[in-house]
Coordinates of C-alpha atoms in Angstrom, one line a residue:
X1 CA -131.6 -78.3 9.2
X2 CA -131.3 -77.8 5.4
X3 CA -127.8 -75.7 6.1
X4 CA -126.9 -78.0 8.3
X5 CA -126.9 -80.7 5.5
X6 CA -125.3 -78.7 3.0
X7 CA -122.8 -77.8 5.6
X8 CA -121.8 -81.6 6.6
X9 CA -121.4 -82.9 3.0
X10 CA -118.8 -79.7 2.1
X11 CA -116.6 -80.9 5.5
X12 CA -117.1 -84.6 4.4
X13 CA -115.5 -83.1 0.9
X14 CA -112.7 -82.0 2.8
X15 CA -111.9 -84.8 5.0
X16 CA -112.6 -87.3 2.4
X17 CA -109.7 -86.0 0.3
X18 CA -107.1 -86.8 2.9
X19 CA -109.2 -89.8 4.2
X20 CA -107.5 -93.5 4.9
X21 CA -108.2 -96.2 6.3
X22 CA -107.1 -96.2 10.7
X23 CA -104.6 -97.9 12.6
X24 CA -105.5 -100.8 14.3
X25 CA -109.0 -102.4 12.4
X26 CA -111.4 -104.3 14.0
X27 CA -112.5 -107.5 13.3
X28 CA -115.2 -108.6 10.4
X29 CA -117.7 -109.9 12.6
X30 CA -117.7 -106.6 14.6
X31 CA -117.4 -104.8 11.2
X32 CA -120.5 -106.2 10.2
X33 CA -122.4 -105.6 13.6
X34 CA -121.3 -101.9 13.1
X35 CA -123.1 -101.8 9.4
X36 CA -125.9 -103.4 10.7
X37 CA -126.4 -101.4 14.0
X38 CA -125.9 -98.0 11.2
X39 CA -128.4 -99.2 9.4
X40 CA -130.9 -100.1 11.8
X41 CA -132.1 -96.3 12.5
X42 CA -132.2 -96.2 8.2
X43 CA -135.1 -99.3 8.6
X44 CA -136.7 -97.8 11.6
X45 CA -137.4 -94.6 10.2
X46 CA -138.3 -96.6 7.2
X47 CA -140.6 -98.7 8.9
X48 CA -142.4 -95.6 10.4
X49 CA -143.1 -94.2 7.7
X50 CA -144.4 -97.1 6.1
X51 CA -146.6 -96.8 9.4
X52 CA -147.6 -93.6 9.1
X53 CA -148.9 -94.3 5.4
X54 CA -150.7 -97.1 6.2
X55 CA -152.5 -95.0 8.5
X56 CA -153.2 -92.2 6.8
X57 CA -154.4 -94.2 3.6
X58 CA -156.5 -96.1 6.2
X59 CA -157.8 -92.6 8.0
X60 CA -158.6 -91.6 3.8
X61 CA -160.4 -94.5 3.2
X62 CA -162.8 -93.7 6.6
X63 CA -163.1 -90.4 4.9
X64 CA -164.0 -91.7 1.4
X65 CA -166.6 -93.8 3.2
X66 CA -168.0 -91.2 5.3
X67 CA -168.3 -89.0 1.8
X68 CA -169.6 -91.8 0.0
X69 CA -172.6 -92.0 2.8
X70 CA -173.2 -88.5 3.3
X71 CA -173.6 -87.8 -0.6
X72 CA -176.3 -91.2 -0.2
X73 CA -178.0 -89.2 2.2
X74 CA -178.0 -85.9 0.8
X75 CA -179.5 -88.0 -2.6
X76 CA -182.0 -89.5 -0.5
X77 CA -182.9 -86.2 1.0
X78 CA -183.3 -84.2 -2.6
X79 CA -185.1 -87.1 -4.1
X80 CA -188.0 -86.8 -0.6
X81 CA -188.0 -82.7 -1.0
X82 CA -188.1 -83.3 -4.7
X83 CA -191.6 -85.5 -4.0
X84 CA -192.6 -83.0 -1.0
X85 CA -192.4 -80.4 -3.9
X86 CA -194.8 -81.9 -6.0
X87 CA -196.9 -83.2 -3.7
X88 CA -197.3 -79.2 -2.3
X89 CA -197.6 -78.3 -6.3
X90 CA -200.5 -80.4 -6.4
X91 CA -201.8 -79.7 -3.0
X92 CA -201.7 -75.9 -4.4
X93 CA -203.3 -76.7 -7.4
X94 CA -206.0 -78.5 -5.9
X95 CA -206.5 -75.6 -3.1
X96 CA -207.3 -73.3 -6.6
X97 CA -209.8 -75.3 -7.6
X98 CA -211.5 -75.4 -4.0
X99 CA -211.1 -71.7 -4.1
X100 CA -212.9 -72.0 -7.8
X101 CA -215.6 -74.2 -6.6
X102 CA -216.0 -72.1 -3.7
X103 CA -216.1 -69.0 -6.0
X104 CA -218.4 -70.4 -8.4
X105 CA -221.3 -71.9 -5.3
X106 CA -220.9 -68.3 -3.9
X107 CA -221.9 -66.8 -7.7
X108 CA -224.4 -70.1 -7.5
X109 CA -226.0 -69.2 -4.4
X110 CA -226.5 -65.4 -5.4
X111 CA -227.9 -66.0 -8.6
X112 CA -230.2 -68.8 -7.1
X113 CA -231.6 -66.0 -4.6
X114 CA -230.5 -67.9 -1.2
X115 CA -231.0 -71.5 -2.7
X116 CA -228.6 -74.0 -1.4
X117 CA -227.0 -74.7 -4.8
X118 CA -226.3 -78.1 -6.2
X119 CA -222.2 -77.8 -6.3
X120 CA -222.4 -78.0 -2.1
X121 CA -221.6 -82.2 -2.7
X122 CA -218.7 -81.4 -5.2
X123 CA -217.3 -78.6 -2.7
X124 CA -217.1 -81.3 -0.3
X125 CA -215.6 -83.5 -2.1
X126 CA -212.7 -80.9 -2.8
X127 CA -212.5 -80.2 1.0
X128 CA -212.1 -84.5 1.5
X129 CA -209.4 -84.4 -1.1
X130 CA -207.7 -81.2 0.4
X131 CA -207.5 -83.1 3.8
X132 CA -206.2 -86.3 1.9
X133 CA -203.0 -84.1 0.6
X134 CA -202.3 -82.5 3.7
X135 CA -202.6 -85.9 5.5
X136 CA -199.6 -86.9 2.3
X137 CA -197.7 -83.8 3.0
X138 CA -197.9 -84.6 7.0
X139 CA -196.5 -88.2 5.9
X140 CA -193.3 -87.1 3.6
X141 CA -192.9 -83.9 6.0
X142 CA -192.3 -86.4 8.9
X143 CA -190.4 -88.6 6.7
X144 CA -188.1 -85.8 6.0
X145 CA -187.7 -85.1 9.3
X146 CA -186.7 -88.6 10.0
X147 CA -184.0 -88.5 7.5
X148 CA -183.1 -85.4 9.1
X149 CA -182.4 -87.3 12.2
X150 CA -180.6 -90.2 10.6
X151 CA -178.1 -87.5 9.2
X152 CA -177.8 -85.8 12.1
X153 CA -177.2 -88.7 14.2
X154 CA -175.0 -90.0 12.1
X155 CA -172.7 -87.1 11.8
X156 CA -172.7 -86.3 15.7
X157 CA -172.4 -88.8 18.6
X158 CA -175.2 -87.1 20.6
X159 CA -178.8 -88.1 19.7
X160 CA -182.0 -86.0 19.6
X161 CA -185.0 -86.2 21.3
X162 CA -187.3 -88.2 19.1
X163 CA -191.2 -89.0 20.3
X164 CA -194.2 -90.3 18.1
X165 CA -197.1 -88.4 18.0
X166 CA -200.5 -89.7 18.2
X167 CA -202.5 -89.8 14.6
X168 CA -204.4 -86.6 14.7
X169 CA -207.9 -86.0 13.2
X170 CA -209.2 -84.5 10.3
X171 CA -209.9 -81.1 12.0
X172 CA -206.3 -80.6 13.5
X173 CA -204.6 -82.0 10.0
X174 CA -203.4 -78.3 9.2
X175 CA -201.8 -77.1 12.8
X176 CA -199.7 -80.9 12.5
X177 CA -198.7 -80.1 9.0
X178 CA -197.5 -76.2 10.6
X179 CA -195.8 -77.4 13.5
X180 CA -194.6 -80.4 11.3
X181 CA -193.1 -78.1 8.9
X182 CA -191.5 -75.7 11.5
X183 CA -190.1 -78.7 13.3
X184 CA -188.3 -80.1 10.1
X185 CA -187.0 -76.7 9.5
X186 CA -185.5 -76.3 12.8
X187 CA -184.0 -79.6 12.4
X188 CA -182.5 -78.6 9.1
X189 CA -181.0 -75.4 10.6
X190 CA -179.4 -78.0 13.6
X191 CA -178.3 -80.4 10.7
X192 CA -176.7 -77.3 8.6
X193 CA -175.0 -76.0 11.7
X194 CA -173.5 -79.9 12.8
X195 CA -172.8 -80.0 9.1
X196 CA -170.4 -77.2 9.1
X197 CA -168.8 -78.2 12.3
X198 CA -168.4 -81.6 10.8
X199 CA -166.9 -79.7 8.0
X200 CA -164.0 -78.0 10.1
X201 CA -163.7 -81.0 12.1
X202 CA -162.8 -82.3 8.4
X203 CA -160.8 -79.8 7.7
X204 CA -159.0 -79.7 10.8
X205 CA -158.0 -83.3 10.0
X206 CA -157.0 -81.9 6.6
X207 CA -154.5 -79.8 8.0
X208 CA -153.0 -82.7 10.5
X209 CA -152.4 -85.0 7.4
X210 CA -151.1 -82.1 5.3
X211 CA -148.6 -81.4 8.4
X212 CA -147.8 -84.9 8.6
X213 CA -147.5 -85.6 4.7
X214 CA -144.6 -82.4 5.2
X215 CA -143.0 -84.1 7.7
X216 CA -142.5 -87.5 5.8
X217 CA -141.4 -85.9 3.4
X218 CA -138.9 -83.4 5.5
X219 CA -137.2 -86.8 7.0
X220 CA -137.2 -88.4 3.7
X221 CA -135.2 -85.5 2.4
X222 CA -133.1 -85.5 5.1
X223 CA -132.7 -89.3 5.2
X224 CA -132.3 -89.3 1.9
X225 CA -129.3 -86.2 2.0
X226 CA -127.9 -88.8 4.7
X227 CA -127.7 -91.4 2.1
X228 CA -126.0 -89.0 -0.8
X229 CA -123.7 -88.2 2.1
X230 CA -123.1 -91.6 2.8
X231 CA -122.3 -92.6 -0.9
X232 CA -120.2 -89.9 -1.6
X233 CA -118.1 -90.6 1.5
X234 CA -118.0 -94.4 0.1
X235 CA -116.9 -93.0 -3.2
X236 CA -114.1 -91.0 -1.9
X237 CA -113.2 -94.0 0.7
X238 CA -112.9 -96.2 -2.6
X239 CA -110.7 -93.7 -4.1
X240 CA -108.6 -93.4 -1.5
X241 CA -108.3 -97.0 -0.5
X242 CA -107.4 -98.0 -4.2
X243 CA -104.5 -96.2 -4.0
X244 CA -103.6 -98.6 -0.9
X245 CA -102.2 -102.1 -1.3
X246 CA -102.9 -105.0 1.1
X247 CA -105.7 -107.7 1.6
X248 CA -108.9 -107.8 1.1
X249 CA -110.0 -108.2 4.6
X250 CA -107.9 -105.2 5.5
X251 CA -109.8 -102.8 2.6
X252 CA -113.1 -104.3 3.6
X253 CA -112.7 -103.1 7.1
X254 CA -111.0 -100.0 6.2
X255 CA -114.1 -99.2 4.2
X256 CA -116.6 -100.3 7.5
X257 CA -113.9 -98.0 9.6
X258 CA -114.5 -95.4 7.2
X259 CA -118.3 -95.7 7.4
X260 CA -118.9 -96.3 11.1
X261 CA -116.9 -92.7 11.2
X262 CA -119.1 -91.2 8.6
X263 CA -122.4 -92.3 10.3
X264 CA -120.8 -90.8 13.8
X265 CA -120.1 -87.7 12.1
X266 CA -123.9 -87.8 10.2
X267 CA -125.0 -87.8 13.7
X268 CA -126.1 -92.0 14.6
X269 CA -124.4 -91.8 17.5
X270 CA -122.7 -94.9 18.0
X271 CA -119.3 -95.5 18.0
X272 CA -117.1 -98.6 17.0
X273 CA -113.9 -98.7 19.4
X274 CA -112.9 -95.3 18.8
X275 CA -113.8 -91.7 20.0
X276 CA -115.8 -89.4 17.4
X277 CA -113.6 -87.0 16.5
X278 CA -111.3 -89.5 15.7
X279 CA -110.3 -88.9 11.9
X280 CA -109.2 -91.9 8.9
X281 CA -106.3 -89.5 8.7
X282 CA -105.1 -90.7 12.4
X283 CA -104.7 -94.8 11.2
X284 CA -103.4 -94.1 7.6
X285 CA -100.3 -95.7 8.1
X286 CA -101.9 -99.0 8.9
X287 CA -103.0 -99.9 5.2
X288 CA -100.8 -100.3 2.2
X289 CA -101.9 -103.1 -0.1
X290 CA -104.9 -103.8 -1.9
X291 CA -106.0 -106.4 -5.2
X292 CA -108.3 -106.1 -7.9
X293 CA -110.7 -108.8 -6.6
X294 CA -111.1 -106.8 -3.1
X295 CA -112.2 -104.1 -4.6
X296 CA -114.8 -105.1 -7.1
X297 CA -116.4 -107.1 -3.7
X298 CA -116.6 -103.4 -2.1
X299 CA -117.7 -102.2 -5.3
X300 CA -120.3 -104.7 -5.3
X301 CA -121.5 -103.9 -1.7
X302 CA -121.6 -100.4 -2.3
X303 CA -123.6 -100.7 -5.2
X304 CA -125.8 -102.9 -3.3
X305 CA -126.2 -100.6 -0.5
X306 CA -127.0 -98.0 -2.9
X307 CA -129.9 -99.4 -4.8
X308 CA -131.5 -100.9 -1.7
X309 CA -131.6 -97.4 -0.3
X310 CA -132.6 -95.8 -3.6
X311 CA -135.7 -98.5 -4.2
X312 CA -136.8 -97.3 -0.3
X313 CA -136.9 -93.8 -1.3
X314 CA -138.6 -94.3 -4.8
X315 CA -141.2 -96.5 -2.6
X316 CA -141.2 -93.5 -0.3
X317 CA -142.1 -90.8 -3.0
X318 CA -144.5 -92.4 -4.3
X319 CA -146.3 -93.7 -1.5
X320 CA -145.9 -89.6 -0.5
X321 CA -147.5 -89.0 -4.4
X322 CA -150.3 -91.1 -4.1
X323 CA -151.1 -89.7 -0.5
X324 CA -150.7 -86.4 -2.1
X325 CA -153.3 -87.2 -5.1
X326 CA -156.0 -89.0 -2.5
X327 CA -155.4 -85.5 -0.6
X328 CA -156.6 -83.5 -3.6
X329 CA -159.3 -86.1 -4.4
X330 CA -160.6 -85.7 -0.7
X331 CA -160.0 -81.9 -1.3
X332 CA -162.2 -82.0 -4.1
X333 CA -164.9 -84.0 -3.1
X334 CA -165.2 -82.2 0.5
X335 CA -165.6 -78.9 -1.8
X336 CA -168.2 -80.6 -3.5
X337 CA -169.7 -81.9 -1.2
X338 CA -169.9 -78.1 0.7
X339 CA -171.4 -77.3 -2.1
X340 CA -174.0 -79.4 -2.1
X341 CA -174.8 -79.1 1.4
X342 CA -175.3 -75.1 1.1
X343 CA -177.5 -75.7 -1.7
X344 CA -179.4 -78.5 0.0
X345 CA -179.8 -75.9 3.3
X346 CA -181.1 -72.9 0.8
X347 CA -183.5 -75.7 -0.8
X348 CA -184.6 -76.4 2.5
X349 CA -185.6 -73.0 3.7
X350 CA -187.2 -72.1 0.9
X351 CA -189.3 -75.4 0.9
X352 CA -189.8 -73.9 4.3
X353 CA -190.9 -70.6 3.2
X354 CA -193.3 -72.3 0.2
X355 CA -194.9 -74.4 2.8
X356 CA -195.9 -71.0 5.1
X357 CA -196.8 -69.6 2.1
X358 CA -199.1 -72.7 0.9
X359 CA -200.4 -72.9 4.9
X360 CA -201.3 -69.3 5.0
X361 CA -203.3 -69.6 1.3
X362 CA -204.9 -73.1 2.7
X363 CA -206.3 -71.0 6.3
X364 CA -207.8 -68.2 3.2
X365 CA -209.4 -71.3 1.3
X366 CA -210.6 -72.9 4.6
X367 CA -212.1 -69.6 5.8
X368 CA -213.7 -68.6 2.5
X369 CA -215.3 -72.3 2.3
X370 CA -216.5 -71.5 6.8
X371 CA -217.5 -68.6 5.4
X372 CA -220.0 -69.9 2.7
X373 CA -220.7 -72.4 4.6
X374 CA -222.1 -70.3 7.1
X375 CA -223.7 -68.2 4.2
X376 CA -225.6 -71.3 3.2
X377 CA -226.6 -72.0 6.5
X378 CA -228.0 -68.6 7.2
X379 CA -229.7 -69.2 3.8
X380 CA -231.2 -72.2 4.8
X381 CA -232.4 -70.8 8.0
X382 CA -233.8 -67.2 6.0
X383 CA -236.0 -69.6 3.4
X384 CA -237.1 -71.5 6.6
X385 CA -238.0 -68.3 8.0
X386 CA -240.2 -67.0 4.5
X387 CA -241.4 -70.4 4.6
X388 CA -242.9 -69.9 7.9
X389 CA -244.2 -66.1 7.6
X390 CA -246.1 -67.5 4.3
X391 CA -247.6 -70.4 6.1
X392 CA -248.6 -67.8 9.2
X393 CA -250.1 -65.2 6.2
X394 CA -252.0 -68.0 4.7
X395 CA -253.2 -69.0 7.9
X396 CA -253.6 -65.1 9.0
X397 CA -255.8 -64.6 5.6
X398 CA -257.9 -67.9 6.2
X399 CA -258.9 -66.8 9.3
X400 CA -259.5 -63.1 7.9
X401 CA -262.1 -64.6 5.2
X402 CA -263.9 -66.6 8.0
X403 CA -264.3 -63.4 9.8
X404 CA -265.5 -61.4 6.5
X405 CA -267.8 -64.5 6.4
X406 CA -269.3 -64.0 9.9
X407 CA -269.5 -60.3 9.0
X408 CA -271.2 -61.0 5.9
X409 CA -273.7 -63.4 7.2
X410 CA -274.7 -60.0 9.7
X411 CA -275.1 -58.3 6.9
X412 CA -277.6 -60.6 5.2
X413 CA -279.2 -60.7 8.1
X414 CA -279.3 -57.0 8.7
X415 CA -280.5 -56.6 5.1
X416 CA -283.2 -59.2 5.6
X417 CA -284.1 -56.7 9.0
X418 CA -283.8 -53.8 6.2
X419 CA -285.9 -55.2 3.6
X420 CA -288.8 -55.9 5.8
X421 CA -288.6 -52.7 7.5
X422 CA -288.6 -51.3 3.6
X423 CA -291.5 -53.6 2.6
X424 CA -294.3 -52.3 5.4
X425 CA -292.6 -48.8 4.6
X426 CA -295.2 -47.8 1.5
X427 CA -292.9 -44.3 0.7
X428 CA -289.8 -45.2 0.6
X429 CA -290.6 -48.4 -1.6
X430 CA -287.8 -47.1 -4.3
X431 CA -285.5 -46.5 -1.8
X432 CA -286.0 -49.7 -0.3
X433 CA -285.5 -51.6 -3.5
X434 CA -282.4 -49.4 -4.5
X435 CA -280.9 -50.1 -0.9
X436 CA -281.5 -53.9 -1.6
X437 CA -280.3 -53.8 -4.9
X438 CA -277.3 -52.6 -3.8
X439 CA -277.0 -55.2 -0.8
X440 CA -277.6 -57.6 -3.7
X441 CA -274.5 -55.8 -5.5
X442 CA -272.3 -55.7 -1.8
X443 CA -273.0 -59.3 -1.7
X444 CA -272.2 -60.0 -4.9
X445 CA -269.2 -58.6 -4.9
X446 CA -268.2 -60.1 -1.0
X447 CA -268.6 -63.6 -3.0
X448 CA -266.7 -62.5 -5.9
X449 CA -263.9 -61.3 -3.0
X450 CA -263.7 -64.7 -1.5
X451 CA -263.4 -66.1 -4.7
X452 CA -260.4 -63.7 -5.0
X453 CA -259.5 -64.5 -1.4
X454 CA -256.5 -66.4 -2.1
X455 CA -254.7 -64.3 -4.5
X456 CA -255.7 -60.5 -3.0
X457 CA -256.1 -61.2 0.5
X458 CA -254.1 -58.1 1.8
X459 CA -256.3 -55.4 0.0
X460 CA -259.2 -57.6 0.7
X461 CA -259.3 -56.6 4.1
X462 CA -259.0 -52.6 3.4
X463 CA -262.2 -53.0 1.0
X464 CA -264.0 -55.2 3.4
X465 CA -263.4 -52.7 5.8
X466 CA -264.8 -49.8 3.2
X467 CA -267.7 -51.9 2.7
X468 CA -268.5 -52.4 6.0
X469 CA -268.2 -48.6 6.9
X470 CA -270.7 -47.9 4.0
X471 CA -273.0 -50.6 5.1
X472 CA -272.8 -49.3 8.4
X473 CA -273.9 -45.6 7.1
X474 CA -276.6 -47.3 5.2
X475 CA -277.7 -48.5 8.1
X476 CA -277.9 -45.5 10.4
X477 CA -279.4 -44.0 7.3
X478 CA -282.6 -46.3 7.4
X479 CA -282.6 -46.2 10.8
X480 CA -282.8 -42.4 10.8
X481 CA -285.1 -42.9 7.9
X482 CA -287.4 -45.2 10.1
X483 CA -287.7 -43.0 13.1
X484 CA -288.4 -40.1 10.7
X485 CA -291.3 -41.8 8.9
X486 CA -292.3 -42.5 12.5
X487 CA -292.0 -38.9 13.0
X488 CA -293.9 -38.0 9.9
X489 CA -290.7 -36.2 9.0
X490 CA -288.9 -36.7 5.8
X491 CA -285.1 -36.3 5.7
X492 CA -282.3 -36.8 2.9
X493 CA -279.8 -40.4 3.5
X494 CA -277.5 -38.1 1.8
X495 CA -275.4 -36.3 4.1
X496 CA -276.3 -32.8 3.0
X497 CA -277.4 -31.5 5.6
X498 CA -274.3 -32.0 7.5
X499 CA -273.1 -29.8 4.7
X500 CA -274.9 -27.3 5.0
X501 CA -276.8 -27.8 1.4
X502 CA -280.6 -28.3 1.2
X503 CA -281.1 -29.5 -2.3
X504 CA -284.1 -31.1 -3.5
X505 CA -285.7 -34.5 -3.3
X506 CA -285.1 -35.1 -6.8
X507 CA -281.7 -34.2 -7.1
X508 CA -281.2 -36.3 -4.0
X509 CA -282.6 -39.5 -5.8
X510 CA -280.6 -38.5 -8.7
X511 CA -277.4 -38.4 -6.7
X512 CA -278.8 -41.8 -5.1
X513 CA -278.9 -43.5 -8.8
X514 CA -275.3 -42.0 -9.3
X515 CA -273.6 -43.1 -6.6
X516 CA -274.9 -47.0 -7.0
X517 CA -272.3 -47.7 -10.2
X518 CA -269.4 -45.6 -7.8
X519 CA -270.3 -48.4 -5.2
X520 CA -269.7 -51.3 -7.8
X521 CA -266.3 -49.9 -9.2
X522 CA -265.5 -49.5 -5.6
X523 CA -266.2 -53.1 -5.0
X524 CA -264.6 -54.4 -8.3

């Protein structure tokens, strides 16, 4: 189309030389219909692309707007992950301390030797204040996730599926806050992806205006080529006519014939009385006279013509500036905002990613705290348990003493048999007292033992039972002692015979006076 245009203006040239005014003119009201019907496809084309930027300053505007609200709402969405950020900082900082505390009761506990330590209230007071951060968390997490939908709903036309949970309890606080947090991150990775197709829809639209902004300007280049064409045909018509002498009325319309054949060649397509490839050289002959006057009035409307065309296509270029600038602004601020949006979407995930991370360290805390919990239970239960085997021993040695008691009153009784068996025995009268005087000792020490009862009562038993067995020999001995004096046959209580050792009577007394202090050691 360019060659085309610097073709027409060099034939123009060419014509334009040898150019006059035709045979037979019209008249001037026809004249001036002719102008005005040439320059009515001038103000159409005008008019459209006044049109055309009215729209597309109207479609930039929408944009601004819809930049202006999407930057609000990626503020708003920093400022909540900002607050979720903290409020996970301090939820971590406060899970440390529970892991301290719970450190600390454990040490507590061990030192105490299975005492329930006196940090237990405090550790529940952590686990309370844990629960009330997570419950916070839960609340900005869903918050989140709410802006989440207002973003995505207002980007896209379709909705999502939103539902309201029921408030869940303290025991189910951490699965809400997982499935919470994988919920908002799924709905951050369908925001990101609507964002990016929002973004190409964007810059799809980009591209139309871009086209469109080429075109406006291809016609006003070519409208405005038309227009150079057009004056330099009028300046070369005025040359040529003021060679030629006549009217005024006659150059006027000589000038309109010359420009209704200029506008047919240009490509208008309308034609005043004659065919279009009908030349001014054809009608020459027609005009011969002109005056001064007549041509400063063409002059004038030439000059007229020129300046109203030349104000449209300033007004044309710089409407196609500013809609040029507001293009690169847009450019600018749709980077930007890309930008943003990728960092908002890495901010996101790894919020994600910290909040696993904090869940998974929260599950440790809560199982270490189950864990001594359970510890201090079984603690509880194991000093329940001593408790109960030291009350059964106490009870097991209480009735152990009354049954050394009923053993011992026996024993008096089978002492009180032995001593008057002694006293009507006249020959073993030292005997006799020696065996009584160690009765006396053996009771002696049995109420010396009960008075000990309480503190030794587990070796009581084994000496009782020692005692018994040699009170039991000493028995059988006097016994054996009585039915041989009834014999008339005199035997050792010493077991040397079972030995196989006859010794003496005296050395058998003698070992009888020796043995007596082994039997009070023995007691002691």
């Amino acid at each position: 189309m360019a060659d085309k245009l610097e073709e027409d203006p060099k034939r123009g040239s060419s014509v334009e030389c040898s150019s006059c005014p035709p045979e037979g003119l019209p008249q001037p009201p026809l004249r001036d219909v002719a102008l005005a019907l040439g320059l009515e496809p001038v103000h159409a084309s005008h008019c459209e692309l006044q049109f055309r930027c009215f729209v597309m300053e109207e479609t930039l505007a929408d944009l601004r707007a819809q930049n202006r609200d999407l930057s609000d709402a990626l503020k708003e969405s920093s400022q909540e992950r900002d607050s979720l950020r903290i409020k996970l900082l301090e939820g971590e900082v406060s899970m440390e301390d529970l892991g301290g505390t719970g450190h600390r009761a454990r040490a507590e506990f061990v030192e105490d030797g299975g005492t329930v330590p006196s940090s237990l209230w405090e550790l529940n007071e952590e686990g309370t204040r844990v629960i009330r951060v997570c419950s916070e968390v839960l609340y900005l997490v869903s918050s989140i996730k709410e802006c989440f939908w207002r973003i995505y709903e207002w980007i896209g036309e379709e909705k999502l599926d939103y539902f309201v949970e029921t408030e869940p309890s303290l025991q189910d606080e951490l699965e809400v806050l997982l499935s919470e947090a994988s919920r908002v991150h799924k709905l951050g990775l369908e925001v990101e992806s609507k964002v990016i197709k929002y973004e190409e829809m964007k810059r799809k639209e980009k591209k139309d205006l871009e086209n469109s902004i080429l075109s406006l300007t291809e016609e006003n280049s070519d409208i405005s080529s038309l227009l150079r064409r057009a004056l330099v045909e009028k300046e070369a018509a005025e040359k040529s006519l003021s060679k030629l002498k006549g009217s005024g009325e006659q150059r006027r319309t000589a000038i309109f014939q010359i420009a209704e054949w200029s506008l047919q060649k240009a490509g208008f397509g309308f034609m005043m009385g004659g065919s279009p490839g009908e030349s001014p050289n054809e009608n020459s002959s027609s005009c011969n006279a002109s005056t001064t006057s007549d041509g400063s009035e063409c002059e004038e409307d030439g000059v007229s013509l020129a300046s109203t065309v030349e104000k449209i296509i300033k007004n044309l270029r710089h409407e196609v500036t500013e809609l040029r600038c507001s293009l690169e602004e847009y450019r600018s601020e749709n980077d930007h905002l890309q930008g943003l949006a990728f960092k908002q979407s890495q901010e996101i995930t790894d919020s994600a990613l910290y909040v696993k991370v904090l869940e998974e360290r929260e599950n440790a805390l809560t199982q270490n705290v189950e864990q001594l919990s359970l510890e201090l239970k079984g603690a509880e239960e194991e000093v329940i348990r001593w408790k109960e085997a030291c009350e059964l021993e106490v009870e097991a040695g209480k009735s152990a003493i009354e049954k050394c008691e009923r053993e011992i009153a026996c024993l008096k009784e089978d002492l009180e048999r032995t001593e008057a068996a002694l006293d009507t025995s006249n020959n073993r009268l030292k005997l006799k007292e020696k065996l009584a005087t160690t009765a006396m000792a053996a009771q002696a020490a049995a109420e010396t033992s009960l008075r000990l009862a309480d503190s030794r009562s587990v070796g009581l038993r084994e000496r009782i039972e020692e005692l018994t067995r040699q009170l039991e020999e000493e028995a059988e001995r006097s016994r054996r002692e009585q039915s041989s004096v009834r014999r008339r046959v005199r035997h050792i209580c010493w077991p040397w015979r079972a030995l196989g050792i006859n010794p003496p009577i005296s050395s058998s007394r003698n070992a009888r006076r020796r043995t007596l202090p082994d039997m009070v050691t023995l007691l002691q």
